Each structure stands twice: as C-alpha cells, then as structure tokens.
Amino acid sequence: MAESKKLTIGVLSSGGDAPGMNAAIRAVVRTALFKGHRVYGIYHGFEGLLADRMEEMDERSVSNIIGHGGTILYTARSKEFTTEEGQKKAAEICKKRGLDGLVVIGGDGSFRGAQKLSALGIPCIGIPATIDNDIGSTEYTIGFDTALNTAVESIDKLRDTSQSHDRCSVVEVMGRHAGHLALYAGLATGAIATLIPEREFNLDRDVVDRMKATMTTGKHHFIVVVAEGVGNSKDMCYYIEQRTGVETRLTVLGHVQRGGNATAMERVYASGMGYRAVELLESGKGNRVVGVRENHIYDIDIEEALTMKKDINRLYYQVAKEISI
C-alpha cells in the first residue's frame, strides 16, 4: 500500500478575533503533525499572507494556548486581498512556499477569501469563528459561548446595582446585523425586553408598556438587552425614562465580549473542527467549510455555505417574551 502524501499546510485567523481561535489553531497544528505533515502559521490573516509573514510550527508552538482568548497568529483585514490582483498574489505566495492547503479561521468574509484561493488552486478549509454566531451553515460558531458568558456575567452584576436603585439598565451587546448574542443573553438574565435586528419592535409596546405592567406587580428594576445594530441605545434610554419615570442608564459592553478564556464548549468544538479541517485537506478536498449540525462536526461546500442564512431561534425568542416579566 502506497504511503499517503505528506502535506504542507498553512493556518491563519482572519476578521474579528473570537475566543476559541487558539484552540482551533492548536488542533490544526497538532493534528497535522500527528499525521506526519508540516504546518506553517501565517500571521495577521490574509494581510500577513500577502506579506509572506509565516513560520513553521511544531508541537511546542501551540503549548498552553487551548483556553487563551484572542489568537496567537493575530488577525487583520486586508483591502489588497479583496482585489483580484491581491488574490492572485496570495495564491502565488502559497505555491512558492509549497503550501498544499490552507485552513482559514474566521467568518463569512474569511470564507469568501478561502473561496477565491480555492478557485486559484489552493485548497482551503474554513472554520467558523465569530462571537455573533451568524453563519448560516453551522449551528455554532467558535467564540459565541464565551462572549455569551461574558455578557451574562456583566448583566448579572448590573442587575445588582439596578435593583439597589430601582433603575432600568439598558445593556448594549455586540451583534451589528445579528441578534443571537442579545437574544441568548436576554433570556439567560431574565431581561424585561430584548431588542434584535431580526424582529421589528416598538418601544412603547415592547418595553414601556411591559415595564409599566410589571411595576403593578411590585417590581421596580429592569434589564433591557439591545443588539448594537437596532438603533441609538442612548436615545432609547432617554425615551424609556421619559415614558416610565424610571431612572434609566446605558451600559455598552463593547469589545470586552471578544476577550477572556474560552469556555469548555468552545475548546471542544474548536478542537473537533480543527481536526476535521486537516482530515479534509489530507483527503484532497478543498473549498469546504466545517461546522456543527445536530451536535456533530460536518462539512459543506463553501459556495453553498455562503448562500445559507440563519434566523434566530424562534422558540427562545417566544420564551423570552412570555416569561421575562
């Protein structure tokens, strides 16, 4: 039986950082080395690829990083890589370096880059990593669980001071075009209302009237969770206070949600996805994205993955509306 070909694999992280990226990098490196392949870490995403900024990695290159937030390979966005000339240049650098395949860890934008390189003869596998959890081809994206736990911990602390002062705390979480993080955080913290871009809302009906009705039952402190993409949170605070008479404060959680040690779930899924990515390259496949479906790691063509849309969890949205009073 002929010995399988030994590959040279590149790995990079692209787009916004997300907790669990390091666990995925570790899994790619360790899996490839275990199977007898070589691995190059590419620094600063596609921008670093264009600058030929890479170095060979060994087992110790990824020691003690499985739980660390951020990415040891750093990340960046590249205007040059969005051009046809930039993509051809990146493909030529991969060929010059002898890369037989590339693992790209990031979101939809990163997958489009992987798609372009695959079309230019560089087999690429995408691993979904974004705290927004908005990639349609997977039920779960690396970074979501850690960001959610960070948001919930922060909101729990805000509730203590809101209760002490009979205030309303409006908490803005990340998610420019997606409300998954806001929905889960709102449900997990018992927010009186959660406002997300996927659903139309009315401040009077969905916030003010609910607060007034709840005050008749003896409750005088409130949490309202808002996804950053739904509008001006500061103006919402002013409106709520004027209409209810309840002192209302805004807290923007911001980039603190991107950091922190990755949760156990993050590390497990990232490790499984990294392993599958190497398996796909080893079997000669490219232009694929790995993901989670019914709690199993699977893979799908990038072309199809990029056409898929993800709606919010309708059950959780209904539950949040009906029991958070």
PDB file of C-alpha atoms in Angstrom:
ATOM      1  CA  MET A   1       0.000   0.000   0.000  1.00  0.00           C
ATOM      2  CA  ALA A   2       1.437   3.355  -1.046  1.00  0.00           C
ATOM      3  CA  GLU A   3       2.316   5.779   1.709  1.00  0.00           C
ATOM      4  CA  SER A   4      -0.010   8.785   1.824  1.00  0.00           C
ATOM      5  CA  LYS A   5       1.422  12.088   0.634  1.00  0.00           C
ATOM      6  CA  LYS A   6       2.917  14.338   3.288  1.00  0.00           C
ATOM      7  CA  LEU A   7       1.391  17.790   3.092  1.00  0.00           C
ATOM      8  CA  THR A   8       2.477  21.291   3.959  1.00  0.00           C
ATOM      9  CA  ILE A   9      -0.488  23.116   5.484  1.00  0.00           C
ATOM     10  CA  GLY A  10      -0.930  26.783   6.314  1.00  0.00           C
ATOM     11  CA  VAL A  11      -3.256  28.111   9.016  1.00  0.00           C
ATOM     12  CA  LEU A  12      -4.423  31.681   9.608  1.00  0.00           C
ATOM     13  CA  SER A  13      -7.082  33.591  11.526  1.00  0.00           C
ATOM     14  CA  SER A  14      -8.966  36.402   9.847  1.00  0.00           C
ATOM     15  CA  GLY A  15     -11.568  39.060  10.660  1.00  0.00           C
ATOM     16  CA  GLY A  16     -12.634  39.809  14.223  1.00  0.00           C
ATOM     17  CA  ASP A  17     -10.944  37.784  16.934  1.00  0.00           C
ATOM     18  CA  ALA A  18     -13.009  35.282  18.922  1.00  0.00           C
ATOM     19  CA  PRO A  19     -12.258  33.152  21.994  1.00  0.00           C
ATOM     20  CA  GLY A  20     -11.547  29.613  20.859  1.00  0.00           C
ATOM     21  CA  MET A  21      -9.490  30.585  17.821  1.00  0.00           C
ATOM     22  CA  ASN A  22      -6.368  29.452  19.655  1.00  0.00           C
ATOM     23  CA  ALA A  23      -7.942  26.075  20.394  1.00  0.00           C
ATOM     24  CA  ALA A  24      -8.660  25.682  16.671  1.00  0.00           C
ATOM     25  CA  ILE A  25      -5.101  26.695  15.729  1.00  0.00           C
ATOM     26  CA  ARG A  26      -3.747  24.199  18.249  1.00  0.00           C
ATOM     27  CA  ALA A  27      -5.945  21.427  16.857  1.00  0.00           C
ATOM     28  CA  VAL A  28      -4.843  22.107  13.266  1.00  0.00           C
ATOM     29  CA  VAL A  29      -1.166  22.148  14.207  1.00  0.00           C
ATOM     30  CA  ARG A  30      -1.218  19.101  16.472  1.00  0.00           C
ATOM     31  CA  THR A  31      -3.410  17.053  14.118  1.00  0.00           C
ATOM     32  CA  ALA A  32      -1.232  17.793  11.115  1.00  0.00           C
ATOM     33  CA  LEU A  33       1.963  16.963  12.969  1.00  0.00           C
ATOM     34  CA  PHE A  34       0.476  13.755  14.384  1.00  0.00           C
ATOM     35  CA  LYS A  35      -0.340  12.686  10.832  1.00  0.00           C
ATOM     36  CA  GLY A  36       3.184  13.473   9.631  1.00  0.00           C
ATOM     37  CA  HIS A  37       2.534  16.768   7.838  1.00  0.00           C
ATOM     38  CA  ARG A  38       4.243  20.166   8.111  1.00  0.00           C
ATOM     39  CA  VAL A  39       2.408  23.285   9.290  1.00  0.00           C
ATOM     40  CA  TYR A  40       3.050  26.980   8.783  1.00  0.00           C
ATOM     41  CA  GLY A  41       1.376  29.595  10.925  1.00  0.00           C
ATOM     42  CA  ILE A  42       0.505  32.727   8.918  1.00  0.00           C
ATOM     43  CA  TYR A  43       0.454  35.930  10.934  1.00  0.00           C
ATOM     44  CA  HIS A  44      -2.132  38.741  10.588  1.00  0.00           C
ATOM     45  CA  GLY A  45      -4.539  36.902   8.308  1.00  0.00           C
ATOM     46  CA  PHE A  46      -4.664  37.494   4.563  1.00  0.00           C
ATOM     47  CA  GLU A  47      -2.699  40.716   5.054  1.00  0.00           C
ATOM     48  CA  GLY A  48       0.137  38.660   6.512  1.00  0.00           C
ATOM     49  CA  LEU A  49      -0.153  36.098   3.735  1.00  0.00           C
ATOM     50  CA  LEU A  50       0.385  38.855   1.166  1.00  0.00           C
ATOM     51  CA  ALA A  51       3.476  39.917   3.099  1.00  0.00           C
ATOM     52  CA  ASP A  52       4.706  36.289   3.278  1.00  0.00           C
ATOM     53  CA  ARG A  53       4.664  36.575   7.068  1.00  0.00           C
ATOM     54  CA  MET A  54       4.705  32.938   8.169  1.00  0.00           C
ATOM     55  CA  GLU A  55       6.826  30.458  10.080  1.00  0.00           C
ATOM     56  CA  GLU A  56       6.866  26.718  10.558  1.00  0.00           C
ATOM     57  CA  MET A  57       5.214  25.465  13.742  1.00  0.00           C
ATOM     58  CA  ASP A  58       5.905  22.467  15.939  1.00  0.00           C
ATOM     59  CA  GLU A  59       4.140  20.867  18.894  1.00  0.00           C
ATOM     60  CA  ARG A  60       5.519  23.423  21.342  1.00  0.00           C
ATOM     61  CA  SER A  61       4.390  26.352  19.185  1.00  0.00           C
ATOM     62  CA  VAL A  62       0.861  25.787  20.480  1.00  0.00           C
ATOM     63  CA  SER A  63       1.566  24.732  24.058  1.00  0.00           C
ATOM     64  CA  ASN A  64      -0.783  26.088  26.741  1.00  0.00           C
ATOM     65  CA  ILE A  65      -2.963  28.107  24.360  1.00  0.00           C
ATOM     66  CA  ILE A  66      -6.126  25.976  24.256  1.00  0.00           C
ATOM     67  CA  GLY A  67      -8.009  28.241  26.650  1.00  0.00           C
ATOM     68  CA  HIS A  68      -6.462  31.614  25.852  1.00  0.00           C
ATOM     69  CA  GLY A  69      -8.609  34.299  24.227  1.00  0.00           C
ATOM     70  CA  GLY A  70      -7.578  36.127  21.076  1.00  0.00           C
ATOM     71  CA  THR A  71      -5.321  34.450  18.524  1.00  0.00           C
ATOM     72  CA  ILE A  72      -1.587  33.800  18.689  1.00  0.00           C
ATOM     73  CA  LEU A  73      -1.476  34.263  14.908  1.00  0.00           C
ATOM     74  CA  TYR A  74      -3.085  37.702  15.224  1.00  0.00           C
ATOM     75  CA  THR A  75      -5.722  38.877  12.795  1.00  0.00           C
ATOM     76  CA  ALA A  76      -6.302  41.709  10.358  1.00  0.00           C
ATOM     77  CA  ARG A  77      -8.454  42.787   7.450  1.00  0.00           C
ATOM     78  CA  SER A  78      -6.850  43.333   4.058  1.00  0.00           C
ATOM     79  CA  LYS A  79      -8.081  45.701   1.354  1.00  0.00           C
ATOM     80  CA  GLU A  80      -5.486  44.388  -1.075  1.00  0.00           C
ATOM     81  CA  PHE A  81      -6.744  40.829  -0.730  1.00  0.00           C
ATOM     82  CA  THR A  82     -10.252  41.886  -1.819  1.00  0.00           C
ATOM     83  CA  THR A  83      -8.846  42.642  -5.274  1.00  0.00           C
ATOM     84  CA  GLU A  84      -8.234  40.053  -7.984  1.00  0.00           C
ATOM     85  CA  GLU A  85      -4.585  41.079  -8.128  1.00  0.00           C
ATOM     86  CA  GLY A  86      -4.202  40.597  -4.385  1.00  0.00           C
ATOM     87  CA  GLN A  87      -5.799  37.163  -4.500  1.00  0.00           C
ATOM     88  CA  LYS A  88      -3.501  36.030  -7.307  1.00  0.00           C
ATOM     89  CA  LYS A  89      -0.508  37.345  -5.410  1.00  0.00           C
ATOM     90  CA  ALA A  90      -1.580  35.414  -2.284  1.00  0.00           C
ATOM     91  CA  ALA A  91      -2.027  32.217  -4.317  1.00  0.00           C
ATOM     92  CA  GLU A  92       1.448  32.609  -5.811  1.00  0.00           C
ATOM     93  CA  ILE A  93       2.966  33.042  -2.333  1.00  0.00           C
ATOM     94  CA  CYS A  94       1.220  29.849  -1.200  1.00  0.00           C
ATOM     95  CA  LYS A  95       2.636  27.988  -4.191  1.00  0.00           C
ATOM     96  CA  LYS A  96       6.105  29.441  -3.672  1.00  0.00           C
ATOM     97  CA  ARG A  97       6.011  28.274  -0.062  1.00  0.00           C
ATOM     98  CA  GLY A  98       4.843  24.842  -1.150  1.00  0.00           C
ATOM     99  CA  LEU A  99       1.549  25.001   0.720  1.00  0.00           C
ATOM    100  CA  ASP A 100      -0.728  22.127  -0.255  1.00  0.00           C
ATOM    101  CA  GLY A 101      -3.690  23.614   1.551  1.00  0.00           C
ATOM    102  CA  LEU A 102      -4.835  26.363   3.885  1.00  0.00           C
ATOM    103  CA  VAL A 103      -7.067  26.406   6.974  1.00  0.00           C
ATOM    104  CA  VAL A 104      -8.862  29.741   7.383  1.00  0.00           C
ATOM    105  CA  ILE A 105     -10.420  30.522  10.770  1.00  0.00           C
ATOM    106  CA  GLY A 106     -12.971  33.344  10.694  1.00  0.00           C
ATOM    107  CA  GLY A 107     -16.396  34.433   9.475  1.00  0.00           C
ATOM    108  CA  ASP A 108     -18.203  34.824   6.164  1.00  0.00           C
ATOM    109  CA  GLY A 109     -15.698  37.368   4.846  1.00  0.00           C
ATOM    110  CA  SER A 110     -12.853  34.987   5.600  1.00  0.00           C
ATOM    111  CA  PHE A 111     -14.703  32.182   3.825  1.00  0.00           C
ATOM    112  CA  ARG A 112     -15.053  34.327   0.703  1.00  0.00           C
ATOM    113  CA  GLY A 113     -11.285  34.734   0.747  1.00  0.00           C
ATOM    114  CA  ALA A 114     -10.881  30.974   1.117  1.00  0.00           C
ATOM    115  CA  GLN A 115     -13.278  30.517  -1.791  1.00  0.00           C
ATOM    116  CA  LYS A 116     -11.186  32.787  -4.018  1.00  0.00           C
ATOM    117  CA  LEU A 117      -7.936  30.994  -3.150  1.00  0.00           C
ATOM    118  CA  SER A 118      -9.534  27.590  -3.732  1.00  0.00           C
ATOM    119  CA  ALA A 119     -10.532  28.737  -7.216  1.00  0.00           C
ATOM    120  CA  LEU A 120      -6.895  29.689  -7.826  1.00  0.00           C
ATOM    121  CA  GLY A 121      -5.653  26.200  -6.979  1.00  0.00           C
ATOM    122  CA  ILE A 122      -5.035  26.475  -3.221  1.00  0.00           C
ATOM    123  CA  PRO A 123      -7.376  24.050  -1.412  1.00  0.00           C
ATOM    124  CA  CYS A 124      -8.892  25.868   1.566  1.00  0.00           C
ATOM    125  CA  ILE A 125     -10.978  24.746   4.535  1.00  0.00           C
ATOM    126  CA  GLY A 126     -12.917  27.294   6.591  1.00  0.00           C
ATOM    127  CA  ILE A 127     -13.531  27.069  10.325  1.00  0.00           C
ATOM    128  CA  PRO A 128     -16.377  29.320  11.569  1.00  0.00           C
ATOM    129  CA  ALA A 129     -15.282  31.704  14.318  1.00  0.00           C
ATOM    130  CA  THR A 130     -17.324  34.755  15.262  1.00  0.00           C
ATOM    131  CA  ILE A 131     -18.989  35.782  18.512  1.00  0.00           C
ATOM    132  CA  ASP A 132     -22.095  36.797  16.525  1.00  0.00           C
ATOM    133  CA  ASN A 133     -22.996  33.148  15.733  1.00  0.00           C
ATOM    134  CA  ASP A 134     -24.442  34.383  12.434  1.00  0.00           C
ATOM    135  CA  ILE A 135     -23.015  31.886   9.922  1.00  0.00           C
ATOM    136  CA  GLY A 136     -25.869  30.023   8.275  1.00  0.00           C
ATOM    137  CA  SER A 137     -24.020  26.782   7.566  1.00  0.00           C
ATOM    138  CA  THR A 138     -23.364  25.970  11.223  1.00  0.00           C
ATOM    139  CA  GLU A 139     -25.447  25.865  14.374  1.00  0.00           C
ATOM    140  CA  TYR A 140     -22.494  27.099  16.403  1.00  0.00           C
ATOM    141  CA  THR A 141     -19.541  29.380  15.758  1.00  0.00           C
ATOM    142  CA  ILE A 142     -16.361  29.500  17.796  1.00  0.00           C
ATOM    143  CA  GLY A 143     -16.455  32.440  20.209  1.00  0.00           C
ATOM    144  CA  PHE A 144     -20.207  32.622  20.786  1.00  0.00           C
ATOM    145  CA  ASP A 145     -20.371  30.719  24.063  1.00  0.00           C
ATOM    146  CA  THR A 146     -17.545  32.652  25.700  1.00  0.00           C
ATOM    147  CA  ALA A 147     -18.950  36.004  24.572  1.00  0.00           C
ATOM    148  CA  LEU A 148     -22.369  34.981  25.864  1.00  0.00           C
ATOM    149  CA  ASN A 149     -20.986  34.038  29.268  1.00  0.00           C
ATOM    150  CA  THR A 150     -19.105  37.354  29.443  1.00  0.00           C
ATOM    151  CA  ALA A 151     -22.293  39.268  28.628  1.00  0.00           C
ATOM    152  CA  VAL A 152     -24.353  37.315  31.154  1.00  0.00           C
ATOM    153  CA  GLU A 153     -21.794  37.821  33.916  1.00  0.00           C
ATOM    154  CA  SER A 154     -21.729  41.567  33.236  1.00  0.00           C
ATOM    155  CA  ILE A 155     -25.520  41.848  33.157  1.00  0.00           C
ATOM    156  CA  ASP A 156     -25.844  39.893  36.395  1.00  0.00           C
ATOM    157  CA  LYS A 157     -23.574  42.442  38.054  1.00  0.00           C
ATOM    158  CA  LEU A 158     -25.548  45.342  36.587  1.00  0.00           C
ATOM    159  CA  ARG A 159     -28.740  43.839  37.956  1.00  0.00           C
ATOM    160  CA  ASP A 160     -27.400  44.153  41.496  1.00  0.00           C
ATOM    161  CA  THR A 161     -26.944  47.899  41.209  1.00  0.00           C
ATOM    162  CA  SER A 162     -30.169  48.359  39.205  1.00  0.00           C
ATOM    163  CA  GLN A 163     -32.093  46.631  41.974  1.00  0.00           C
ATOM    164  CA  SER A 164     -30.426  48.739  44.651  1.00  0.00           C
ATOM    165  CA  HIS A 165     -31.503  51.970  42.954  1.00  0.00           C
ATOM    166  CA  ASP A 166     -34.783  50.880  41.304  1.00  0.00           C
ATOM    167  CA  ARG A 167     -33.292  51.621  37.894  1.00  0.00           C
ATOM    168  CA  CYS A 168     -33.640  50.344  34.375  1.00  0.00           C
ATOM    169  CA  SER A 169     -30.371  49.214  32.808  1.00  0.00           C
ATOM    170  CA  VAL A 170     -30.227  49.192  29.019  1.00  0.00           C
ATOM    171  CA  VAL A 171     -27.357  46.903  28.034  1.00  0.00           C
ATOM    172  CA  GLU A 172     -25.982  47.015  24.501  1.00  0.00           C
ATOM    173  CA  VAL A 173     -24.260  43.818  23.379  1.00  0.00           C
ATOM    174  CA  MET A 174     -22.378  43.156  20.158  1.00  0.00           C
ATOM    175  CA  GLY A 175     -24.069  41.893  17.025  1.00  0.00           C
ATOM    176  CA  ARG A 176     -24.254  44.507  14.305  1.00  0.00           C
ATOM    177  CA  HIS A 177     -26.587  42.599  11.996  1.00  0.00           C
ATOM    178  CA  ALA A 178     -27.361  39.598  14.188  1.00  0.00           C
ATOM    179  CA  GLY A 179     -29.285  39.255  17.434  1.00  0.00           C
ATOM    180  CA  HIS A 180     -28.224  35.781  18.558  1.00  0.00           C
ATOM    181  CA  LEU A 181     -25.932  37.058  21.316  1.00  0.00           C
ATOM    182  CA  ALA A 182     -28.523  39.567  22.532  1.00  0.00           C
ATOM    183  CA  LEU A 183     -31.345  37.010  22.489  1.00  0.00           C
ATOM    184  CA  TYR A 184     -29.447  34.396  24.469  1.00  0.00           C
ATOM    185  CA  ALA A 185     -28.116  36.988  26.933  1.00  0.00           C
ATOM    186  CA  GLY A 186     -31.567  38.481  27.423  1.00  0.00           C
ATOM    187  CA  LEU A 187     -33.152  35.094  28.021  1.00  0.00           C
ATOM    188  CA  ALA A 188     -30.369  33.967  30.365  1.00  0.00           C
ATOM    189  CA  THR A 189     -30.642  37.110  32.516  1.00  0.00           C
ATOM    190  CA  GLY A 190     -34.410  37.498  32.575  1.00  0.00           C
ATOM    191  CA  ALA A 191     -34.413  40.806  30.698  1.00  0.00           C
ATOM    192  CA  ILE A 192     -37.803  42.540  30.537  1.00  0.00           C
ATOM    193  CA  ALA A 193     -37.206  43.054  26.816  1.00  0.00           C
ATOM    194  CA  THR A 194     -34.651  42.063  24.186  1.00  0.00           C
ATOM    195  CA  LEU A 195     -34.402  44.115  21.005  1.00  0.00           C
ATOM    196  CA  ILE A 196     -32.757  42.496  17.980  1.00  0.00           C
ATOM    197  CA  PRO A 197     -32.379  43.417  14.289  1.00  0.00           C
ATOM    198  CA  GLU A 198     -34.199  40.297  13.054  1.00  0.00           C
ATOM    199  CA  ARG A 199     -37.526  41.365  14.553  1.00  0.00           C
ATOM    200  CA  GLU A 200     -39.406  44.639  14.344  1.00  0.00           C
ATOM    201  CA  PHE A 201     -40.071  46.275  17.680  1.00  0.00           C
ATOM    202  CA  ASN A 202     -41.957  49.182  19.181  1.00  0.00           C
ATOM    203  CA  LEU A 203     -40.501  50.843  22.263  1.00  0.00           C
ATOM    204  CA  ASP A 204     -43.891  51.628  23.753  1.00  0.00           C
ATOM    205  CA  ARG A 205     -45.365  48.183  23.189  1.00  0.00           C
ATOM    206  CA  ASP A 206     -42.277  46.053  23.796  1.00  0.00           C
ATOM    207  CA  VAL A 207     -40.543  47.994  26.577  1.00  0.00           C
ATOM    208  CA  VAL A 208     -42.534  50.829  28.154  1.00  0.00           C
ATOM    209  CA  ASP A 209     -45.872  49.016  28.437  1.00  0.00           C
ATOM    210  CA  ARG A 210     -44.186  45.864  29.756  1.00  0.00           C
ATOM    211  CA  MET A 211     -42.338  47.859  32.396  1.00  0.00           C
ATOM    212  CA  LYS A 212     -45.489  49.636  33.499  1.00  0.00           C
ATOM    213  CA  ALA A 213     -47.423  46.371  33.722  1.00  0.00           C
ATOM    214  CA  THR A 214     -44.623  44.746  35.708  1.00  0.00           C
ATOM    215  CA  MET A 215     -44.447  47.684  38.135  1.00  0.00           C
ATOM    216  CA  THR A 216     -48.042  46.971  39.145  1.00  0.00           C
ATOM    217  CA  THR A 217     -46.827  43.587  40.445  1.00  0.00           C
ATOM    218  CA  GLY A 218     -44.253  45.242  42.705  1.00  0.00           C
ATOM    219  CA  LYS A 219     -41.103  45.112  40.560  1.00  0.00           C
ATOM    220  CA  HIS A 220     -39.218  48.383  40.029  1.00  0.00           C
ATOM    221  CA  HIS A 221     -35.859  47.418  38.492  1.00  0.00           C
ATOM    222  CA  PHE A 222     -35.385  46.270  34.913  1.00  0.00           C
ATOM    223  CA  ILE A 223     -32.901  44.974  32.367  1.00  0.00           C
ATOM    224  CA  VAL A 224     -33.329  45.702  28.663  1.00  0.00           C
ATOM    225  CA  VAL A 225     -30.858  43.977  26.322  1.00  0.00           C
ATOM    226  CA  VAL A 226     -30.234  45.622  22.959  1.00  0.00           C
ATOM    227  CA  ALA A 227     -28.203  44.321  19.996  1.00  0.00           C
ATOM    228  CA  GLU A 228     -25.895  47.057  18.740  1.00  0.00           C
ATOM    229  CA  GLY A 229     -27.474  47.035  15.294  1.00  0.00           C
ATOM    230  CA  VAL A 230     -31.022  48.026  16.279  1.00  0.00           C
ATOM    231  CA  GLY A 231     -30.574  51.783  16.725  1.00  0.00           C
ATOM    232  CA  ASN A 232     -29.373  54.515  19.057  1.00  0.00           C
ATOM    233  CA  SER A 233     -29.322  52.986  22.532  1.00  0.00           C
ATOM    234  CA  LYS A 234     -28.729  56.334  24.203  1.00  0.00           C
ATOM    235  CA  ASP A 235     -31.895  57.763  22.686  1.00  0.00           C
ATOM    236  CA  MET A 236     -33.775  54.656  23.794  1.00  0.00           C
ATOM    237  CA  CYS A 237     -32.687  55.259  27.382  1.00  0.00           C
ATOM    238  CA  TYR A 238     -33.984  58.817  27.285  1.00  0.00           C
ATOM    239  CA  TYR A 239     -37.301  57.702  25.789  1.00  0.00           C
ATOM    240  CA  ILE A 240     -37.795  54.895  28.338  1.00  0.00           C
ATOM    241  CA  GLU A 241     -37.060  57.204  31.274  1.00  0.00           C
ATOM    242  CA  GLN A 242     -39.404  59.909  30.000  1.00  0.00           C
ATOM    243  CA  ARG A 243     -42.250  57.452  29.414  1.00  0.00           C
ATOM    244  CA  THR A 244     -41.906  55.402  32.618  1.00  0.00           C
ATOM    245  CA  GLY A 245     -40.371  57.773  35.162  1.00  0.00           C
ATOM    246  CA  VAL A 246     -37.779  55.089  35.948  1.00  0.00           C
ATOM    247  CA  GLU A 247     -34.153  56.261  36.006  1.00  0.00           C
ATOM    248  CA  THR A 248     -32.545  54.574  33.015  1.00  0.00           C
ATOM    249  CA  ARG A 249     -28.820  54.038  32.411  1.00  0.00           C
ATOM    250  CA  LEU A 250     -26.979  52.736  29.365  1.00  0.00           C
ATOM    251  CA  THR A 251     -24.108  50.257  29.536  1.00  0.00           C
ATOM    252  CA  VAL A 252     -22.264  49.347  26.322  1.00  0.00           C
ATOM    253  CA  LEU A 253     -20.344  46.115  26.861  1.00  0.00           C
ATOM    254  CA  GLY A 254     -18.231  46.564  23.723  1.00  0.00           C
ATOM    255  CA  HIS A 255     -15.082  44.615  22.960  1.00  0.00           C
ATOM    256  CA  VAL A 256     -14.808  43.090  26.431  1.00  0.00           C
ATOM    257  CA  GLN A 257     -17.107  40.430  24.930  1.00  0.00           C
ATOM    258  CA  ARG A 258     -14.373  39.350  22.497  1.00  0.00           C
ATOM    259  CA  GLY A 259     -11.834  38.538  25.200  1.00  0.00           C
ATOM    260  CA  GLY A 260     -11.415  36.113  28.062  1.00  0.00           C
ATOM    261  CA  ASN A 261     -10.563  32.455  28.437  1.00  0.00           C
ATOM    262  CA  ALA A 262     -12.502  30.187  26.098  1.00  0.00           C
ATOM    263  CA  THR A 263     -15.225  28.073  27.709  1.00  0.00           C
ATOM    264  CA  ALA A 264     -15.081  24.279  27.717  1.00  0.00           C
ATOM    265  CA  MET A 265     -17.686  24.093  24.923  1.00  0.00           C
ATOM    266  CA  GLU A 266     -15.574  26.466  22.834  1.00  0.00           C
ATOM    267  CA  ARG A 267     -12.465  24.344  23.257  1.00  0.00           C
ATOM    268  CA  VAL A 268     -14.247  21.084  22.403  1.00  0.00           C
ATOM    269  CA  TYR A 269     -15.926  22.348  19.224  1.00  0.00           C
ATOM    270  CA  ALA A 270     -12.801  24.215  18.082  1.00  0.00           C
ATOM    271  CA  SER A 271     -10.683  21.089  18.568  1.00  0.00           C
ATOM    272  CA  GLY A 272     -13.131  18.954  16.602  1.00  0.00           C
ATOM    273  CA  MET A 273     -13.362  21.470  13.765  1.00  0.00           C
ATOM    274  CA  GLY A 274      -9.591  21.846  13.544  1.00  0.00           C
ATOM    275  CA  TYR A 275      -9.164  18.092  13.377  1.00  0.00           C
ATOM    276  CA  ARG A 276     -11.788  17.747  10.627  1.00  0.00           C
ATOM    277  CA  ALA A 277     -10.178  20.553   8.610  1.00  0.00           C
ATOM    278  CA  VAL A 278      -6.882  18.666   8.447  1.00  0.00           C
ATOM    279  CA  GLU A 279      -8.678  15.425   7.573  1.00  0.00           C
ATOM    280  CA  LEU A 280     -10.343  17.147   4.617  1.00  0.00           C
ATOM    281  CA  LEU A 281      -7.078  18.525   3.258  1.00  0.00           C
ATOM    282  CA  GLU A 282      -5.455  15.118   3.753  1.00  0.00           C
ATOM    283  CA  SER A 283      -8.176  13.512   1.648  1.00  0.00           C
ATOM    284  CA  GLY A 284      -7.575  16.016  -1.157  1.00  0.00           C
ATOM    285  CA  LYS A 285     -10.636  18.183  -0.527  1.00  0.00           C
ATOM    286  CA  GLY A 286     -10.771  21.961  -0.593  1.00  0.00           C
ATOM    287  CA  ASN A 287     -13.314  24.762  -0.889  1.00  0.00           C
ATOM    288  CA  ARG A 288     -15.114  23.360   2.169  1.00  0.00           C
ATOM    289  CA  VAL A 289     -16.364  24.779   5.460  1.00  0.00           C
ATOM    290  CA  VAL A 290     -16.662  22.721   8.630  1.00  0.00           C
ATOM    291  CA  GLY A 291     -19.431  23.331  11.093  1.00  0.00           C
ATOM    292  CA  VAL A 292     -21.827  21.882  13.642  1.00  0.00           C
ATOM    293  CA  ARG A 293     -25.126  20.246  12.711  1.00  0.00           C
ATOM    294  CA  GLU A 294     -27.199  18.355  15.295  1.00  0.00           C
ATOM    295  CA  ASN A 295     -24.173  18.388  17.598  1.00  0.00           C
ATOM    296  CA  HIS A 296     -21.939  16.688  15.029  1.00  0.00           C
ATOM    297  CA  ILE A 297     -18.987  18.135  13.112  1.00  0.00           C
ATOM    298  CA  TYR A 298     -19.677  18.060   9.385  1.00  0.00           C
ATOM    299  CA  ASP A 299     -18.502  19.859   6.247  1.00  0.00           C
ATOM    300  CA  ILE A 300     -20.142  21.642   3.327  1.00  0.00           C
ATOM    301  CA  ASP A 301     -19.069  23.315   0.086  1.00  0.00           C
ATOM    302  CA  ILE A 302     -18.148  26.980   0.603  1.00  0.00           C
ATOM    303  CA  GLU A 303     -20.361  28.047  -2.302  1.00  0.00           C
ATOM    304  CA  GLU A 304     -23.403  26.523  -0.656  1.00  0.00           C
ATOM    305  CA  ALA A 305     -22.408  27.684   2.817  1.00  0.00           C
ATOM    306  CA  LEU A 306     -22.238  31.318   1.727  1.00  0.00           C
ATOM    307  CA  THR A 307     -25.816  31.214   0.404  1.00  0.00           C
ATOM    308  CA  MET A 308     -27.263  29.967   3.699  1.00  0.00           C
ATOM    309  CA  LYS A 309     -28.977  32.355   6.085  1.00  0.00           C
ATOM    310  CA  LYS A 310     -29.559  31.880   9.801  1.00  0.00           C
ATOM    311  CA  ASP A 311     -32.661  33.109  11.577  1.00  0.00           C
ATOM    312  CA  ILE A 312     -32.843  33.499  15.338  1.00  0.00           C
ATOM    313  CA  ASN A 313     -34.121  30.643  17.485  1.00  0.00           C
ATOM    314  CA  ARG A 314     -37.868  31.233  17.312  1.00  0.00           C
ATOM    315  CA  LEU A 315     -38.652  29.191  20.420  1.00  0.00           C
ATOM    316  CA  TYR A 316     -36.144  31.106  22.553  1.00  0.00           C
ATOM    317  CA  TYR A 317     -37.485  34.407  21.228  1.00  0.00           C
ATOM    318  CA  GLN A 318     -41.019  33.431  22.227  1.00  0.00           C
ATOM    319  CA  VAL A 319     -39.891  32.140  25.618  1.00  0.00           C
ATOM    320  CA  ALA A 320     -38.039  35.381  26.336  1.00  0.00           C
ATOM    321  CA  LYS A 321     -41.140  37.424  25.513  1.00  0.00           C
ATOM    322  CA  GLU A 322     -43.521  35.365  27.620  1.00  0.00           C
ATOM    323  CA  ILE A 323     -41.644  34.555  30.832  1.00  0.00           C
ATOM    324  CA  SER A 324     -39.467  37.649  31.391  1.00  0.00           C
ATOM    325  CA  ILE A 325     -41.994  39.813  33.219  1.00  0.00           C
TER     326      ILE A 325
END
